[in-house]
Coordinates of C-alpha atoms in Angstrom, one line a residue:
Chain A
M648 CA 19.6 -5.8 29.7
T649 CA 20.8 -4.1 26.5
K650 CA 18.5 -1.8 24.6
Q651 CA 16.3 -3.8 22.3
H652 CA 16.4 -2.9 18.6
A653 CA 13.3 -2.9 16.5
N654 CA 12.9 -5.9 14.3
W655 CA 10.6 -4.1 11.9
S656 CA 11.2 -1.0 9.8
P657 CA 8.6 1.8 9.6
Y658 CA 9.7 2.3 6.0
D659 CA 9.4 0.2 2.9
N660 CA 10.2 1.0 -0.7
N661 CA 7.2 0.4 -3.0
G662 CA 9.2 1.3 -6.1
G663 CA 8.1 3.0 -9.2
T664 CA 9.2 5.9 -11.3
C665 CA 7.8 9.4 -12.0
V666 CA 8.6 11.9 -14.7
A667 CA 7.6 15.4 -15.5
I668 CA 8.4 17.6 -18.5
A669 CA 7.6 21.3 -18.8
G670 CA 7.0 22.9 -22.2
A671 CA 6.2 26.5 -23.2
D672 CA 2.5 26.2 -22.5
Y673 CA 2.0 22.6 -21.3
C674 CA 3.3 20.2 -18.7
V675 CA 3.3 16.4 -18.9
I676 CA 3.4 14.3 -15.7
A677 CA 3.7 10.6 -15.9
A678 CA 4.2 7.7 -13.5
D679 CA 4.2 3.9 -13.9
T680 CA 1.6 1.8 -12.3
R681 CA 3.4 -1.0 -10.4
M682 CA 3.5 -1.2 -6.7
S683 CA 6.1 -3.7 -5.3
T684 CA 7.7 -4.7 -2.1
G685 CA 11.0 -6.5 -2.1
Y686 CA 10.9 -8.9 -5.1
N687 CA 7.1 -9.1 -5.0
I688 CA 4.5 -7.2 -7.0
L689 CA 1.6 -6.0 -4.8
T690 CA -0.5 -4.6 -7.5
R691 CA -0.2 -3.8 -11.2
D692 CA -2.7 -1.1 -11.4
Y693 CA -2.0 1.8 -9.1
S694 CA -1.7 5.5 -9.8
K695 CA 1.0 7.5 -8.2
I696 CA -0.3 10.8 -9.6
C697 CA -2.5 13.1 -7.5
K698 CA -4.3 16.2 -8.7
L699 CA -3.6 18.8 -6.0
A700 CA -5.1 21.9 -7.7
D701 CA -6.5 22.9 -11.0
K702 CA -3.1 23.6 -12.5
C703 CA -1.0 21.4 -10.3
L704 CA -0.3 17.7 -10.2
M705 CA 2.0 15.7 -8.1
A706 CA 3.6 12.4 -8.8
S707 CA 5.5 10.6 -6.0
S708 CA 7.3 7.3 -5.7
G709 CA 8.8 5.7 -2.6
F710 CA 6.9 4.4 0.5
Q711 CA 3.3 4.4 -0.5
A712 CA 1.7 4.9 2.9
D713 CA 3.8 8.1 3.3
V714 CA 3.0 9.2 -0.3
R715 CA -0.7 8.8 0.4
A716 CA -0.5 10.6 3.7
L717 CA 1.4 13.4 2.0
Q718 CA -1.1 13.7 -0.8
K719 CA -4.0 13.8 1.7
Q720 CA -2.3 16.5 3.7
L721 CA -1.7 18.7 0.7
S722 CA -5.2 18.2 -0.7
A723 CA -6.7 19.1 2.7
R724 CA -4.5 22.2 2.9
H725 CA -5.5 23.2 -0.6
L726 CA -9.2 22.9 0.4
I727 CA -8.6 25.2 3.3
Y728 CA -6.8 27.7 1.0
Q729 CA -9.7 27.7 -1.4
H730 CA -12.1 28.4 1.5
Q731 CA -9.9 31.2 2.8
H732 CA -8.8 32.8 -0.5
N733 CA -11.7 31.9 -2.9
K734 CA -9.2 30.7 -5.5
Q735 CA -7.1 27.8 -6.5
M736 CA -3.5 27.6 -5.3
S737 CA -1.0 28.3 -8.0
C738 CA 1.7 25.8 -8.8
P739 CA 4.6 27.8 -7.3
A740 CA 2.6 28.3 -4.1
M741 CA 1.9 24.5 -3.9
A742 CA 5.6 23.9 -4.6
Q743 CA 6.5 25.9 -1.5
L744 CA 3.8 24.2 0.6
L745 CA 5.1 20.8 -0.4
S746 CA 8.6 21.8 0.6
N747 CA 7.5 23.0 4.0
T748 CA 5.3 20.0 4.6
L749 CA 8.3 17.7 3.9
Y750 CA 10.7 19.6 6.1
Y751 CA 8.1 19.6 8.9
K752 CA 8.9 15.9 9.2
R753 CA 12.7 16.4 8.9
F754 CA 13.4 14.0 11.7
F755 CA 11.0 11.2 10.7
P756 CA 10.8 11.9 7.0
Y757 CA 8.1 11.1 4.5
Y758 CA 9.9 8.6 2.4
A759 CA 8.5 10.1 -0.8
F760 CA 10.3 11.3 -3.9
N761 CA 8.2 13.9 -5.6
V762 CA 7.9 15.8 -8.8
L763 CA 5.4 18.5 -9.0
G764 CA 4.2 19.6 -12.4
G765 CA 1.8 22.2 -13.7
L766 CA 1.3 25.6 -15.2
D767 CA 2.6 28.7 -13.4
T768 CA 0.7 32.0 -13.0
E769 CA 1.7 33.0 -16.6
G770 CA 0.5 29.8 -18.1
K771 CA 4.0 28.4 -18.8
G772 CA 4.9 24.8 -17.9
C773 CA 6.7 24.4 -14.6
V774 CA 8.2 21.3 -12.9
Y775 CA 9.6 21.2 -9.4
T776 CA 11.7 18.4 -8.2
Y777 CA 12.2 17.4 -4.5
D778 CA 14.1 15.2 -2.2
A779 CA 12.6 13.4 0.8
V780 CA 13.1 16.3 3.2
G781 CA 11.9 19.2 1.1
S782 CA 14.8 20.6 -0.7
Y783 CA 13.4 21.7 -4.1
E784 CA 14.2 23.4 -7.3
R785 CA 12.3 24.6 -10.3
V786 CA 13.5 22.7 -13.4
G787 CA 12.5 22.1 -17.0
Y788 CA 12.1 18.4 -16.5
S789 CA 12.7 15.8 -13.8
A790 CA 12.6 12.1 -13.1
Q791 CA 12.3 10.5 -9.6
G792 CA 12.1 7.0 -8.2
S793 CA 13.8 3.7 -9.0
G794 CA 14.1 4.4 -12.8
A795 CA 15.3 8.0 -12.4
T796 CA 19.0 7.2 -13.0
L797 CA 18.1 5.5 -16.2
I798 CA 15.7 8.2 -17.4
T799 CA 17.4 11.5 -16.6
P800 CA 20.4 11.1 -18.9
F801 CA 18.1 10.2 -21.7
L802 CA 16.0 13.3 -21.1
D803 CA 19.1 15.4 -20.9
N804 CA 20.0 14.3 -24.3
Q805 CA 16.6 14.3 -26.0
L806 CA 14.8 17.3 -24.7
K807 CA 17.1 19.8 -26.1
S808 CA 16.5 22.1 -23.1
P809 CA 19.0 24.9 -22.6
S810 CA 21.7 24.0 -20.2
P811 CA 21.1 25.1 -16.6
L812 CA 24.7 26.2 -16.5
L813 CA 24.3 28.9 -19.1
L814 CA 24.7 32.6 -18.1
P815 CA 22.5 34.6 -18.5
A816 CA 20.1 31.8 -17.2
K817 CA 17.8 30.6 -20.0
D818 CA 14.3 29.4 -19.4
A819 CA 14.5 25.7 -18.7
V820 CA 11.4 24.6 -20.6
T821 CA 11.8 22.3 -23.5
P822 CA 11.2 23.6 -27.0
L823 CA 9.4 20.3 -28.0
T824 CA 5.7 20.3 -28.8
E825 CA 3.2 18.7 -26.5
D826 CA 2.8 15.6 -28.7
E827 CA 6.5 15.2 -29.0
A828 CA 6.9 15.4 -25.2
V829 CA 4.1 12.8 -24.7
D830 CA 5.8 10.4 -27.2
L831 CA 9.1 10.9 -25.4
V832 CA 7.5 10.1 -22.1
K833 CA 6.1 6.8 -23.5
V834 CA 9.4 5.9 -24.9
V835 CA 11.2 6.8 -21.7
F836 CA 9.0 4.4 -19.7
A837 CA 9.4 1.6 -22.2
S838 CA 13.2 2.0 -21.9
A839 CA 13.3 2.2 -18.1
T840 CA 11.2 -1.0 -17.9
E841 CA 13.8 -2.9 -19.8
R842 CA 16.3 -2.5 -17.1
D843 CA 14.5 -1.5 -13.8
I844 CA 12.6 -4.3 -12.1
Y845 CA 10.5 -1.9 -10.2
T846 CA 9.2 0.0 -13.2
V847 CA 6.7 -1.3 -15.7
S848 CA 5.9 0.1 -19.0
S849 CA 2.2 0.7 -18.3
C850 CA 2.1 4.2 -17.2
V851 CA -0.5 6.9 -16.5
Y852 CA 0.2 10.3 -17.8
R853 CA -1.6 13.6 -17.5
V854 CA -1.1 16.8 -19.5
L855 CA -2.0 20.2 -18.4
Chain B
M578 CA 25.5 -5.8 39.8
N579 CA 27.6 -4.0 37.3
M580 CA 25.3 -5.1 34.4
V581 CA 22.3 -3.7 36.1
D582 CA 24.0 -0.3 36.7
S583 CA 25.0 0.0 33.1
A584 CA 21.5 -0.8 32.0
Q585 CA 19.9 2.0 34.1
P586 CA 21.0 5.0 32.0
F587 CA 19.2 3.5 28.9
K588 CA 16.0 3.1 30.8
T589 CA 16.0 6.5 32.4
L590 CA 16.8 8.2 29.1
L591 CA 13.7 6.8 27.6
G592 CA 11.6 7.9 30.6
P593 CA 8.9 5.9 32.5
E594 CA 7.4 4.3 29.4
S595 CA 10.3 2.4 27.9
D596 CA 10.3 0.2 24.9
S597 CA 8.7 -2.7 26.8
Q598 CA 5.3 -1.1 26.0
R599 CA 5.8 -1.2 22.3
T600 CA 5.0 -4.1 20.0
Q601 CA 8.3 -5.8 19.1
Y602 CA 7.3 -9.3 18.1
P603 CA 4.0 -10.9 17.3
Y604 CA 3.1 -13.9 19.6
V605 CA -0.1 -15.6 18.5
T606 CA -0.4 -15.3 14.7
G607 CA -2.8 -16.2 11.9
T608 CA -1.6 -17.0 8.5
S609 CA -2.8 -16.0 5.0
V610 CA -6.1 -14.5 4.0
V611 CA -7.1 -14.6 0.3
G612 CA -9.8 -12.4 -1.2
V613 CA -11.3 -12.1 -4.7
K614 CA -14.0 -10.1 -6.5
Y615 CA -16.5 -12.2 -8.3
K616 CA -19.7 -11.5 -10.2
D617 CA -22.0 -10.8 -7.3
G618 CA -19.5 -9.4 -4.8
I619 CA -16.5 -10.6 -2.8
L620 CA -15.3 -14.0 -1.7
M621 CA -12.7 -14.3 1.0
A622 CA -11.0 -17.4 2.5
S623 CA -8.9 -18.1 5.5
D624 CA -8.1 -21.0 7.7
M625 CA -8.9 -21.2 11.4
G626 CA -5.5 -21.6 12.8
A627 CA -3.5 -19.4 15.2
S628 CA 0.1 -20.3 15.9
Y629 CA 2.2 -19.6 18.9
G630 CA 5.6 -19.5 17.2
S631 CA 6.0 -22.9 15.6
T632 CA 3.2 -24.5 17.6
L633 CA -0.2 -24.7 15.9
R634 CA -1.9 -23.6 19.2
Y635 CA -5.5 -22.7 18.4
K636 CA -7.5 -24.3 15.6
S637 CA -10.9 -22.6 15.8
V638 CA -10.1 -18.9 15.4
E639 CA -12.4 -17.0 13.2
R640 CA -10.1 -14.6 11.3
M641 CA -12.8 -13.1 9.2
K642 CA -15.5 -10.9 10.7
P643 CA -18.4 -8.9 9.3
I644 CA -18.2 -5.2 9.8
G645 CA -21.4 -3.2 9.7
K646 CA -23.8 -4.1 6.9
H647 CA -21.5 -3.9 3.9
S648 CA -18.1 -5.2 4.8
L649 CA -16.0 -8.1 5.8
L650 CA -12.6 -7.9 7.5
G651 CA -10.0 -10.7 7.3
A652 CA -6.8 -10.5 9.2
S653 CA -3.5 -12.3 9.4
G654 CA -0.8 -11.6 12.0
E655 CA -1.1 -11.0 15.7
I656 CA -4.6 -12.1 16.8
S657 CA -4.8 -9.9 19.9
D658 CA -4.2 -6.8 17.7
F659 CA -6.9 -8.1 15.4
Q660 CA -9.3 -8.2 18.3
E661 CA -8.3 -4.7 19.3
I662 CA -9.0 -3.5 15.8
L663 CA -12.5 -5.2 15.9
H664 CA -13.1 -3.3 19.1
Y665 CA -12.3 0.0 17.4
L666 CA -14.5 -0.9 14.5
D667 CA -17.3 -1.8 16.8
E668 CA -17.2 1.7 18.2
L669 CA -17.0 3.1 14.7
I670 CA -20.1 1.2 13.5
L671 CA -21.9 2.1 16.7
Y672 CA -21.4 5.8 16.2
D673 CA -22.4 5.4 12.6
N674 CA -25.7 3.6 13.6
M675 CA -26.4 6.2 16.3
W676 CA -26.6 9.0 13.6
D677 CA -29.7 7.1 12.5
D678 CA -29.7 8.9 9.2
G679 CA -30.2 6.1 6.8
N680 CA -26.6 6.2 5.8
S681 CA -24.1 3.5 6.6
L682 CA -20.3 3.1 6.3
G683 CA -19.4 1.3 3.2
P684 CA -16.2 -0.8 2.6
K685 CA -14.3 2.1 1.1
E686 CA -14.9 4.1 4.2
V687 CA -14.0 1.3 6.6
H688 CA -10.8 0.6 4.5
S689 CA -9.9 4.3 4.7
Y690 CA -10.4 4.2 8.5
L691 CA -8.3 1.1 8.9
T692 CA -5.5 2.6 6.8
R693 CA -5.4 5.7 9.0
V694 CA -5.4 3.6 12.2
M695 CA -2.6 1.4 11.0
Y696 CA -0.5 4.3 9.7
N697 CA -0.9 6.2 12.9
R698 CA 0.2 3.3 15.0
R699 CA 3.2 2.9 12.7
N700 CA 4.0 6.6 13.2
K701 CA 4.1 6.0 17.0
F702 CA 6.4 3.0 16.5
N703 CA 3.8 0.7 18.0
P704 CA 2.1 -1.0 15.1
F705 CA -0.8 -3.4 15.0
W706 CA 1.0 -6.4 13.8
N707 CA -1.6 -7.4 11.1
S708 CA -2.2 -7.5 7.4
L709 CA -5.8 -6.8 6.8
V710 CA -8.1 -7.6 3.9
L711 CA -11.3 -5.5 3.7
G712 CA -14.0 -6.5 1.2
G713 CA -17.5 -5.4 0.7
V714 CA -20.4 -4.4 -1.6
K715 CA -22.4 -1.2 -1.4
N716 CA -24.9 0.1 -3.9
G717 CA -23.7 -2.4 -6.4
Q718 CA -20.1 -1.3 -6.1
K719 CA -17.7 -4.1 -5.2
Y720 CA -14.6 -3.2 -3.2
L721 CA -11.6 -5.2 -2.1
G722 CA -8.7 -3.6 -0.4
T723 CA -5.8 -4.4 1.9
V724 CA -3.7 -2.6 4.6
S725 CA -0.4 -3.8 5.9
M726 CA 1.1 -3.2 9.4
I727 CA 3.0 -0.1 8.2
G728 CA 0.1 1.4 6.4
V729 CA 0.7 0.4 2.8
H730 CA -2.7 0.0 1.3
F731 CA -4.3 -0.5 -2.1
E732 CA -7.3 -2.1 -3.7
D733 CA -7.3 -4.7 -6.4
S734 CA -9.4 -7.4 -7.9
H735 CA -7.7 -10.1 -5.8
V736 CA -5.5 -9.7 -2.7
A737 CA -3.8 -11.9 -0.2
T738 CA -1.7 -11.6 2.9
G739 CA 1.5 -13.3 4.0
F740 CA 2.3 -16.5 2.2
G741 CA -0.9 -16.0 0.1
N742 CA 1.0 -13.3 -1.8
H743 CA 3.6 -15.8 -2.9
L744 CA 1.5 -18.9 -3.4
A745 CA -2.1 -17.7 -4.1
R746 CA -1.7 -14.5 -6.1
P747 CA 0.1 -16.1 -9.0
I748 CA -2.7 -18.7 -9.3
L749 CA -5.2 -15.8 -9.2
R750 CA -3.4 -13.8 -11.8
E751 CA -3.6 -16.8 -14.2
E752 CA -7.2 -18.0 -13.5
W753 CA -9.2 -15.1 -12.1
N754 CA -11.7 -13.3 -14.3
E755 CA -14.3 -10.6 -13.7
N756 CA -17.4 -12.6 -14.2
M757 CA -16.7 -15.7 -12.1
S758 CA -19.8 -17.4 -10.6
Y759 CA -20.0 -18.2 -6.9
E760 CA -19.1 -21.8 -7.6
D761 CA -16.1 -20.9 -9.8
G762 CA -14.9 -18.4 -7.1
V763 CA -15.1 -21.0 -4.4
K764 CA -13.3 -23.6 -6.5
L765 CA -10.5 -21.1 -7.2
L766 CA -10.2 -20.1 -3.6
E767 CA -10.1 -23.7 -2.5
K768 CA -7.3 -24.3 -5.0
C769 CA -5.3 -21.4 -3.4
M770 CA -6.0 -22.6 0.1
R771 CA -5.0 -26.2 -0.8
V772 CA -1.6 -24.9 -2.1
L773 CA -1.2 -23.0 1.1
L774 CA -2.0 -26.0 3.1
Y775 CA 0.6 -28.1 1.3
R776 CA 3.3 -25.5 1.5
D777 CA 2.7 -23.1 4.5
R778 CA 3.8 -24.7 7.7
S779 CA 1.4 -22.5 9.8
A780 CA -1.7 -23.5 7.8
V781 CA -4.3 -25.9 9.3
N782 CA -6.8 -27.9 7.4
K783 CA -9.9 -26.1 8.6
I784 CA -11.1 -23.3 6.4
Q785 CA -13.9 -20.9 6.1
I786 CA -15.1 -19.1 3.0
A787 CA -17.0 -15.9 3.3
K788 CA -19.2 -14.2 0.8
I789 CA -20.3 -10.6 0.7
T790 CA -23.0 -9.5 -1.7
E791 CA -25.4 -6.6 -1.8
E792 CA -27.7 -8.8 0.4
G793 CA -25.1 -9.1 3.2
V794 CA -22.4 -11.2 4.6
T795 CA -22.3 -15.0 5.1
I796 CA -19.4 -16.9 6.5
S797 CA -19.5 -20.6 5.8
R798 CA -19.2 -23.3 8.5
P799 CA -15.6 -24.6 8.9
Y800 CA -14.7 -27.5 6.7
A801 CA -11.6 -29.4 5.6
L802 CA -10.1 -29.5 2.2
K803 CA -9.4 -32.8 0.4
T804 CA -5.7 -33.4 0.1
F805 CA -3.7 -35.7 -2.1
W806 CA -0.3 -36.7 -1.0
E807 CA 0.6 -39.3 -3.7
F808 CA 2.0 -36.8 -6.2
N809 CA 5.3 -38.1 -7.6
A810 CA 6.8 -34.8 -6.8
F811 CA 5.9 -35.3 -3.2
K812 CA 7.2 -38.8 -3.1
N813 CA 10.5 -38.1 -4.7
P814 CA 11.1 -34.4 -4.1
T815 CA 14.7 -34.3 -5.1
V816 CA 14.4 -36.2 -8.4
G817 CA 16.1 -34.0 -11.0
A818 CA 17.9 -31.9 -8.4
E819 CA 19.8 -34.0 -5.9
G820 CA 21.4 -32.0 -3.3
S821 CA 21.4 -30.9 0.3
W822 CA 18.1 -29.1 -0.1

């Protein structure tokens, strides 16, 4: 008899969009609140943001069960770090930990698209953006999830951040003020909602 | 002869425990469970049917069970997997009681446990083929959550599994409110169950409604819903849209 193929998938896409913007001394992280499956809405009131450390938040879209498991993993590791080092993990340290955790499951990945946002050791805003298997980069702003393709070009235009292609490399943080950045985030979600069925304009945002 | 030989390499590559040990399809399944928060706690409804494919094989299956002092679990999907989950929960509650420390597992904890169990089985490619609804009240806090067979979980003011998501939740979105009385809640759930009875082929007309409040869990006796088949839309279903379907 021929090998049977599974008639269920261990993955599902629960949709949603996440955005993070880094400024000179602040960081805004936002995510919409819809959780869907296929063409159905499961719940309208669900936060994709998780506080990993004092100065470090993570927003993830994708397969919710994997996202939750990943958030639990990182929170647990942070607790152990605190016990061992008697201090909070810095955002860059958490960034590396997230990358390693994702790559650990390289051959059965966490279907999670993450943005990590916070303040680095000098108090400047930092945003790290990831793919599902852990490849990451520090950037000035990022969007992930179903609305990312709609949001990123808009942020490229509106944030007035220095181009990543410049030499010598300029700091990627946006020159906008915190209030301007928050307004921009609200506008960005409103726009993404117009065209992306998985994104809704109700969003949760946190500022560090 | 040749067919058997070509099949051998596949089986040996997988080792002694081949895919025949993993859940591929559900066999005996229950249909929707619907749950809502109301003023004093949680109300949950399900029918008592379990189908074997397209046969409505069993008609007295209790698909909602109390868990510990504070929670109620409703399940749709494979009934044998539901029974296995109840077995695990029995053990969980037993150990909780054996601590004898005055503390008891609340609905949030049970939901978290179930989420981990379902996610872990999915990771091993051998899922419990169920969608679970977990509701309860502890220390005045109402909780209503759900877990799917691949571990997707969330809590909300009203949840449903299977067809309930398509037929019941739109009704609940329109007509549910925070401060419903028990009678209002029951009427609303009966409305949802009636729609499911009309439109879900695996539904049977024998339902139970369960209530959890701070005082505890009560599951009603099974009863049948009144149905009305004389709607014009039922009599002339294709009026206005003649066609092959």
